[in-house]
């Protein structure tokens, strides 16, 4: 299997995300603040409340831009370094939830000391062609694969002849194919008890997949008082503390590690070339019973398949297949997995179905597709979705489309972990919202697309909101999304980690509100684009934006990028008013106890900026924008109503009356930094421009600064305004 590796920042190299000391010191001097005052301590954050389920380490991120950038940068680098080892990525994601589990898990016969992610395969020693060590009590070492599968099956009075015929057909397949299937069955059977321990107290046992989804998603989906976040399904509330994330994380790492090692062994023995053997064709489908659920083995010819509920394990030997119904959905089984070894495949939902593909509900749902231009389509809660589980989708190659008609997928997690990794190809990701790297309460989600010119889209008409002036609320593309219920049933829940990491390629990000490194209600959102000439389009609370105690970070490492560069217009469907899509509160904006950080680290870039953008703080928050280098163009367009004008590039929002509370003790800070290059400023107030430093003080606690360092020179002294 070909892996295109993303570049990794080595420890010995300076982190390009780190603010240059001289430039940062100049900003602090302009603010007349210490670094500790440009951020908030845990004691200062405590009065906000509503932090049930707050994840460990999140409070420390509010300490200021540099601590937040250091921590999120390290997290991104670690996930990139583990791009070829999804088991290690899962371990890192579960660690964010406070579940430190699964480190160096040994796998008998494949990785006896548990260091496979650290030691190359050729150094560890190949297992292909050697007598198999299965690591299962029912399978003595050296048991041939066909016999091993027979020993793992459950005895049934009916269908014994069909079972024997299926095993006879299985025995004709190339031995490495047989071995791969048996290893995947063993992995599922071994992970199952750990999953069952994890969800033993989680409600939903014995229910259908649709009913289980309805219950576990009730805190997000049901409003039993009009206009309020409120549900009467108390089971959904108590479930939050019922799932054992440590057991769940161990099960997910254990299963995924065995998957990875089994595929490495298969590739070493010949891999895809083995599937050309005539024995891999013409037998249709073999279905066999195991203690963990049914095994479905399908041949290498393109066929149509329909299942509901999902089998425990599907292994397809190639061909352009169409899969309709449920696959890789962990209800009713603790583990449900699907491994597609080749072909351009189509995955389609049944009518009005939720949770149909790569969904972990009270368990592990995992889909692996190794080749072909694939089409993934679902209604909701699919394509790497977790509801008290682990949802996993790994695609190795091809130009793929990911289409979610509703929300909660393409890496979306609530109480658990969601992981979607696409290794290469020109891919298209589309969903209606709350997707594409969305971390909900007690959730961590990662969408990683390693290479290719990719498109990430939340349609404009998906979920328009009158509150956001007709713009669709995306909560996607690297978004930490909590549950705010102070105006509802009172069960407010802290958001999780929502991560989108994209590697090489010229990418397009399309959304309106709450996207592209955004955070809401104690969540953490990160969009980290590693290279290419990218286009970003959005409207509000995007591009490194946080509100209501969130930390939103957007980083673009290289390329000539365009941020809202085309002044696109639309009509608010609620007011009938025409305006620009890019409204305000984006590109390094923080509001109400938040940090919003936007960084571009290289290239000649173009920015359209409006009020409250380009390093803007509001209501006890920090907004920071940093352009490291390049000849950049900044275009500012004021709002139609002059009363709403807050200039871009280092600004704060002014509140003339005191709050008469702890809020009066917090600093509000806006910071704009440009590290060099010949830059062009258009439409900005006088005093903000190339080679200048400017300051703004709306009150003693509302302070802003902008610094444009001349190319090859030191930052100039500040010019108060």
mmCIF file of C-alpha atoms in Angstrom, residues 430-671:
data_model
loop_
_atom_site.group_PDB
_atom_site.id
_atom_site.type_symbol
_atom_site.label_atom_id
_atom_site.label_comp_id
_atom_site.label_asym_id
_atom_site.label_seq_id
_atom_site.Cartn_x
_atom_site.Cartn_y
_atom_site.Cartn_z
ATOM 1 C CA UNK A 430 -19.673 17.488 1.796
ATOM 2 C CA UNK A 431 -22.073 17.502 4.750
ATOM 3 C CA UNK A 432 -24.935 19.617 6.082
ATOM 4 C CA UNK A 433 -23.110 20.480 9.308
ATOM 5 C CA UNK A 434 -21.470 19.259 12.526
ATOM 6 C CA UNK A 435 -19.006 17.221 10.485
ATOM 7 C CA UNK A 436 -15.548 17.191 8.889
ATOM 8 C CA UNK A 437 -13.623 17.105 12.165
ATOM 9 C CA UNK A 438 -16.269 17.948 14.790
ATOM 10 C CA UNK A 439 -15.653 17.203 18.474
ATOM 11 C CA UNK A 440 -18.771 17.160 20.641
ATOM 12 C CA UNK A 441 -19.002 16.529 24.399
ATOM 13 C CA UNK A 442 -16.403 13.999 25.577
ATOM 14 C CA UNK A 443 -15.440 13.533 21.942
ATOM 15 C CA UNK A 444 -12.309 13.841 19.815
ATOM 16 C CA UNK A 445 -12.578 13.760 16.025
ATOM 17 C CA UNK A 446 -9.885 13.893 13.342
ATOM 18 C CA UNK A 447 -10.355 14.238 9.595
ATOM 19 C CA UNK A 448 -6.947 13.889 7.920
ATOM 20 C CA UNK A 449 -6.587 14.097 4.144
ATOM 21 C CA UNK A 450 -2.945 13.493 3.317
ATOM 22 C CA UNK A 451 -2.617 14.512 -0.337
ATOM 23 C CA UNK A 452 -4.554 15.833 -3.302
ATOM 24 C CA UNK A 453 -6.559 18.893 -4.290
ATOM 25 C CA UNK A 454 -9.502 18.494 -1.938
ATOM 26 C CA UNK A 455 -12.826 20.264 -1.408
ATOM 27 C CA UNK A 456 -14.565 20.667 1.934
ATOM 28 C CA UNK A 457 -18.118 21.978 1.625
ATOM 29 C CA UNK A 458 -21.007 22.839 3.921
ATOM 30 C CA UNK A 459 -23.778 24.044 1.567
ATOM 31 C CA UNK A 460 -25.131 27.543 2.115
ATOM 32 C CA UNK A 461 -28.726 26.323 2.365
ATOM 33 C CA UNK A 462 -28.044 23.467 4.802
ATOM 34 C CA UNK A 463 -29.123 25.131 8.069
ATOM 35 C CA UNK A 464 -29.584 28.906 7.731
ATOM 36 C CA UNK A 465 -30.000 30.802 10.992
ATOM 37 C CA UNK A 466 -31.760 34.091 11.660
ATOM 38 C CA UNK A 467 -29.363 34.674 14.566
ATOM 39 C CA UNK A 468 -26.423 34.555 12.158
ATOM 40 C CA UNK A 469 -28.123 36.800 9.583
ATOM 41 C CA UNK A 470 -29.150 33.996 7.259
ATOM 42 C CA UNK A 471 -25.856 32.154 7.263
ATOM 43 C CA UNK A 472 -25.807 28.402 7.709
ATOM 44 C CA UNK A 473 -24.387 27.215 11.017
ATOM 45 C CA UNK A 474 -21.708 24.716 9.966
ATOM 46 C CA UNK A 475 -19.932 23.673 13.185
ATOM 47 C CA UNK A 476 -17.502 21.868 10.889
ATOM 48 C CA UNK A 477 -14.029 21.757 9.343
ATOM 49 C CA UNK A 478 -12.133 21.557 12.626
ATOM 50 C CA UNK A 479 -14.692 22.581 15.236
ATOM 51 C CA UNK A 480 -15.064 21.898 18.960
ATOM 52 C CA UNK A 481 -18.802 22.093 19.650
ATOM 53 C CA UNK A 482 -20.289 22.049 23.142
ATOM 54 C CA UNK A 483 -23.934 21.937 24.229
ATOM 55 C CA UNK A 484 -25.192 25.243 25.555
ATOM 56 C CA UNK A 485 -28.284 24.690 27.678
ATOM 57 C CA UNK A 486 -28.375 27.640 30.062
ATOM 58 C CA UNK A 487 -31.342 28.790 27.966
ATOM 59 C CA UNK A 488 -32.760 25.259 27.939
ATOM 60 C CA UNK A 489 -32.800 22.216 30.212
ATOM 61 C CA UNK A 490 -29.625 23.254 32.080
ATOM 62 C CA UNK A 491 -27.515 20.282 30.990
ATOM 63 C CA UNK A 492 -24.723 22.303 29.398
ATOM 64 C CA UNK A 493 -21.800 20.167 28.243
ATOM 65 C CA UNK A 494 -18.267 21.159 27.318
ATOM 66 C CA UNK A 495 -17.262 20.582 23.727
ATOM 67 C CA UNK A 496 -14.456 18.285 22.647
ATOM 68 C CA UNK A 497 -11.608 18.412 20.143
ATOM 69 C CA UNK A 498 -12.524 18.897 16.470
ATOM 70 C CA UNK A 499 -9.502 18.534 14.155
ATOM 71 C CA UNK A 500 -9.018 18.817 10.395
ATOM 72 C CA UNK A 501 -5.489 18.290 9.068
ATOM 73 C CA UNK A 502 -4.874 18.526 5.322
ATOM 74 C CA UNK A 503 -1.555 17.811 3.642
ATOM 75 C CA UNK A 504 -0.328 18.727 0.193
ATOM 76 C CA UNK A 505 -2.682 20.057 -2.452
ATOM 77 C CA UNK A 506 -4.625 23.113 -3.540
ATOM 78 C CA UNK A 507 -7.702 22.881 -1.356
ATOM 79 C CA UNK A 508 -11.012 24.726 -1.109
ATOM 80 C CA UNK A 509 -12.871 25.246 2.166
ATOM 81 C CA UNK A 510 -16.476 26.419 1.807
ATOM 82 C CA UNK A 511 -18.797 27.227 4.707
ATOM 83 C CA UNK A 512 -20.613 30.196 6.268
ATOM 84 C CA UNK A 513 -20.630 30.329 10.084
ATOM 85 C CA UNK A 514 -18.664 28.360 12.694
ATOM 86 C CA UNK A 515 -16.051 26.624 10.583
ATOM 87 C CA UNK A 516 -12.380 26.245 9.715
ATOM 88 C CA UNK A 517 -10.805 26.162 13.167
ATOM 89 C CA UNK A 518 -13.743 27.254 15.339
ATOM 90 C CA UNK A 519 -14.715 26.527 18.926
ATOM 91 C CA UNK A 520 -17.911 26.916 20.940
ATOM 92 C CA UNK A 521 -18.689 26.308 24.614
ATOM 93 C CA UNK A 522 -15.460 24.926 26.068
ATOM 94 C CA UNK A 523 -14.524 23.188 22.812
ATOM 95 C CA UNK A 524 -11.223 23.200 20.907
ATOM 96 C CA UNK A 525 -11.187 23.481 17.101
ATOM 97 C CA UNK A 526 -8.160 23.204 14.801
ATOM 98 C CA UNK A 527 -7.763 23.480 11.039
ATOM 99 C CA UNK A 528 -4.152 22.773 10.040
ATOM 100 C CA UNK A 529 -3.395 22.935 6.309
ATOM 101 C CA UNK A 530 0.150 21.842 5.531
ATOM 102 C CA UNK A 531 0.620 23.127 1.974
ATOM 103 C CA UNK A 532 -0.808 24.247 -1.356
ATOM 104 C CA UNK A 533 -2.538 27.302 -2.788
ATOM 105 C CA UNK A 534 -5.768 27.190 -0.830
ATOM 106 C CA UNK A 535 -9.076 29.063 -0.967
ATOM 107 C CA UNK A 536 -11.053 29.762 2.207
ATOM 108 C CA UNK A 537 -14.630 31.045 2.131
ATOM 109 C CA UNK A 538 -16.781 31.699 5.197
ATOM 110 C CA UNK A 539 -18.916 34.307 6.918
ATOM 111 C CA UNK A 540 -18.822 34.436 10.732
ATOM 112 C CA UNK A 541 -16.943 32.743 13.572
ATOM 113 C CA UNK A 542 -14.477 31.015 11.264
ATOM 114 C CA UNK A 543 -10.764 30.864 10.423
ATOM 115 C CA UNK A 544 -9.480 30.679 13.979
ATOM 116 C CA UNK A 545 -12.473 31.867 15.973
ATOM 117 C CA UNK A 546 -13.839 31.039 19.407
ATOM 118 C CA UNK A 547 -16.876 32.171 21.367
ATOM 119 C CA UNK A 548 -18.361 31.277 24.741
ATOM 120 C CA UNK A 549 -15.192 29.813 26.237
ATOM 121 C CA UNK A 550 -13.674 28.144 23.169
ATOM 122 C CA UNK A 551 -10.207 27.900 21.628
ATOM 123 C CA UNK A 552 -10.291 28.105 17.821
ATOM 124 C CA UNK A 553 -7.046 27.788 15.825
ATOM 125 C CA UNK A 554 -6.443 27.950 12.064
ATOM 126 C CA UNK A 555 -2.958 27.445 10.598
ATOM 127 C CA UNK A 556 -1.919 27.436 6.939
ATOM 128 C CA UNK A 557 1.723 26.452 6.510
ATOM 129 C CA UNK A 558 2.523 27.355 2.895
ATOM 130 C CA UNK A 559 1.186 28.451 -0.466
ATOM 131 C CA UNK A 560 -0.391 31.517 -2.029
ATOM 132 C CA UNK A 561 -3.744 31.465 -0.286
ATOM 133 C CA UNK A 562 -6.957 33.434 -0.701
ATOM 134 C CA UNK A 563 -9.152 34.187 2.297
ATOM 135 C CA UNK A 564 -12.646 35.390 1.348
ATOM 136 C CA UNK A 565 -10.807 37.113 -1.490
ATOM 137 C CA UNK A 566 -13.853 37.305 -3.775
ATOM 138 C CA UNK A 567 -16.457 39.710 -2.284
ATOM 139 C CA UNK A 568 -19.328 37.247 -2.742
ATOM 140 C CA UNK A 569 -22.866 38.472 -2.033
ATOM 141 C CA UNK A 570 -25.980 36.656 -0.855
ATOM 142 C CA UNK A 571 -29.476 37.516 0.403
ATOM 143 C CA UNK A 572 -30.479 36.839 4.001
ATOM 144 C CA UNK A 573 -33.630 34.665 3.621
ATOM 145 C CA UNK A 574 -35.046 35.941 6.916
ATOM 146 C CA UNK A 575 -34.639 39.684 6.405
ATOM 147 C CA UNK A 576 -34.499 39.889 2.631
ATOM 148 C CA UNK A 577 -31.312 41.950 2.952
ATOM 149 C CA UNK A 578 -28.378 41.529 0.584
ATOM 150 C CA UNK A 579 -24.860 41.564 2.033
ATOM 151 C CA UNK A 580 -21.461 39.973 1.648
ATOM 152 C CA UNK A 581 -21.090 36.364 2.750
ATOM 153 C CA UNK A 582 -18.071 37.402 4.830
ATOM 154 C CA UNK A 583 -19.852 39.412 7.531
ATOM 155 C CA UNK A 584 -17.640 39.797 10.613
ATOM 156 C CA UNK A 585 -16.038 37.952 13.557
ATOM 157 C CA UNK A 586 -13.563 35.800 11.632
ATOM 158 C CA UNK A 587 -9.830 35.340 10.987
ATOM 159 C CA UNK A 588 -8.464 35.499 14.537
ATOM 160 C CA UNK A 589 -11.514 36.513 16.566
ATOM 161 C CA UNK A 590 -12.311 35.671 20.178
ATOM 162 C CA UNK A 591 -15.510 36.479 22.070
ATOM 163 C CA UNK A 592 -16.739 35.849 25.621
ATOM 164 C CA UNK A 593 -13.856 34.109 27.368
ATOM 165 C CA UNK A 594 -12.284 32.673 24.235
ATOM 166 C CA UNK A 595 -9.158 32.566 22.105
ATOM 167 C CA UNK A 596 -9.312 32.895 18.320
ATOM 168 C CA UNK A 597 -5.955 32.414 16.545
ATOM 169 C CA UNK A 598 -5.330 32.621 12.782
ATOM 170 C CA UNK A 599 -1.869 31.980 11.312
ATOM 171 C CA UNK A 600 -0.491 31.892 7.776
ATOM 172 C CA UNK A 601 3.150 30.855 7.709
ATOM 173 C CA UNK A 602 4.187 31.388 4.097
ATOM 174 C CA UNK A 603 3.197 32.569 0.643
ATOM 175 C CA UNK A 604 1.800 35.689 -0.991
ATOM 176 C CA UNK A 605 -1.729 35.787 0.357
ATOM 177 C CA UNK A 606 -4.907 37.821 -0.184
ATOM 178 C CA UNK A 607 -7.352 38.685 2.608
ATOM 179 C CA UNK A 608 -10.797 40.267 2.613
ATOM 180 C CA UNK A 609 -11.398 41.629 6.103
ATOM 181 C CA UNK A 610 -14.411 43.165 7.769
ATOM 182 C CA UNK A 611 -15.386 44.256 11.273
ATOM 183 C CA UNK A 612 -14.084 42.188 14.188
ATOM 184 C CA UNK A 613 -11.480 40.349 12.091
ATOM 185 C CA UNK A 614 -7.754 40.022 11.585
ATOM 186 C CA UNK A 615 -6.918 39.865 15.298
ATOM 187 C CA UNK A 616 -9.968 41.099 17.198
ATOM 188 C CA UNK A 617 -10.944 40.574 20.837
ATOM 189 C CA UNK A 618 -14.438 40.927 22.293
ATOM 190 C CA UNK A 619 -15.733 40.568 25.851
ATOM 191 C CA UNK A 620 -12.791 39.224 27.843
ATOM 192 C CA UNK A 621 -11.178 37.378 24.943
ATOM 193 C CA UNK A 622 -8.042 37.324 22.807
ATOM 194 C CA UNK A 623 -8.037 37.474 19.022
ATOM 195 C CA UNK A 624 -4.701 37.070 17.230
ATOM 196 C CA UNK A 625 -3.721 37.104 13.564
ATOM 197 C CA UNK A 626 -0.139 36.286 12.463
ATOM 198 C CA UNK A 627 1.208 36.433 8.893
ATOM 199 C CA UNK A 628 4.750 35.077 8.995
ATOM 200 C CA UNK A 629 6.089 36.119 5.589
ATOM 201 C CA UNK A 630 5.208 36.952 2.009
ATOM 202 C CA UNK A 631 3.920 39.877 -0.033
ATOM 203 C CA UNK A 632 0.330 40.050 1.122
ATOM 204 C CA UNK A 633 -2.737 42.088 0.288
ATOM 205 C CA UNK A 634 -5.241 43.189 2.957
ATOM 206 C CA UNK A 635 -8.568 44.572 1.734
ATOM 207 C CA UNK A 636 -11.008 45.984 4.311
ATOM 208 C CA UNK A 637 -14.669 46.557 3.489
ATOM 209 C CA UNK A 638 -16.710 48.362 6.193
ATOM 210 C CA UNK A 639 -20.207 47.218 7.181
ATOM 211 C CA UNK A 640 -23.279 48.805 5.659
ATOM 212 C CA UNK A 641 -24.205 50.171 9.101
ATOM 213 C CA UNK A 642 -21.355 52.391 10.393
ATOM 214 C CA UNK A 643 -22.546 51.774 13.962
ATOM 215 C CA UNK A 644 -21.185 48.231 13.692
ATOM 216 C CA UNK A 645 -17.725 49.287 12.565
ATOM 217 C CA UNK A 646 -14.805 47.758 14.426
ATOM 218 C CA UNK A 647 -11.690 48.167 12.254
ATOM 219 C CA UNK A 648 -9.749 45.064 11.276
ATOM 220 C CA UNK A 649 -6.110 44.217 12.032
ATOM 221 C CA UNK A 650 -5.771 44.660 15.781
ATOM 222 C CA UNK A 651 -8.973 45.797 17.452
ATOM 223 C CA UNK A 652 -11.360 45.267 20.362
ATOM 224 C CA UNK A 653 -15.084 45.674 20.959
ATOM 225 C CA UNK A 654 -15.938 48.400 23.454
ATOM 226 C CA UNK A 655 -18.460 48.017 26.289
ATOM 227 C CA UNK A 656 -19.010 51.466 27.802
ATOM 228 C CA UNK A 657 -20.793 50.342 30.970
ATOM 229 C CA UNK A 658 -19.127 48.190 33.660
ATOM 230 C CA UNK A 659 -20.494 44.695 34.246
ATOM 231 C CA UNK A 660 -20.071 45.041 38.010
ATOM 232 C CA UNK A 661 -18.741 41.477 38.130
ATOM 233 C CA UNK A 662 -15.597 39.438 37.595
ATOM 234 C CA UNK A 663 -15.821 40.317 33.897
ATOM 235 C CA UNK A 664 -14.511 43.798 34.712
ATOM 236 C CA UNK A 665 -11.203 42.217 35.795
ATOM 237 C CA UNK A 666 -10.463 40.541 32.435
ATOM 238 C CA UNK A 667 -8.433 42.056 29.632
ATOM 239 C CA UNK A 668 -9.826 42.060 26.099
ATOM 240 C CA UNK A 669 -6.990 41.929 23.551
ATOM 241 C CA UNK A 670 -6.656 42.119 19.765
ATOM 242 C CA UNK A 671 -3.303 41.468 18.048
#
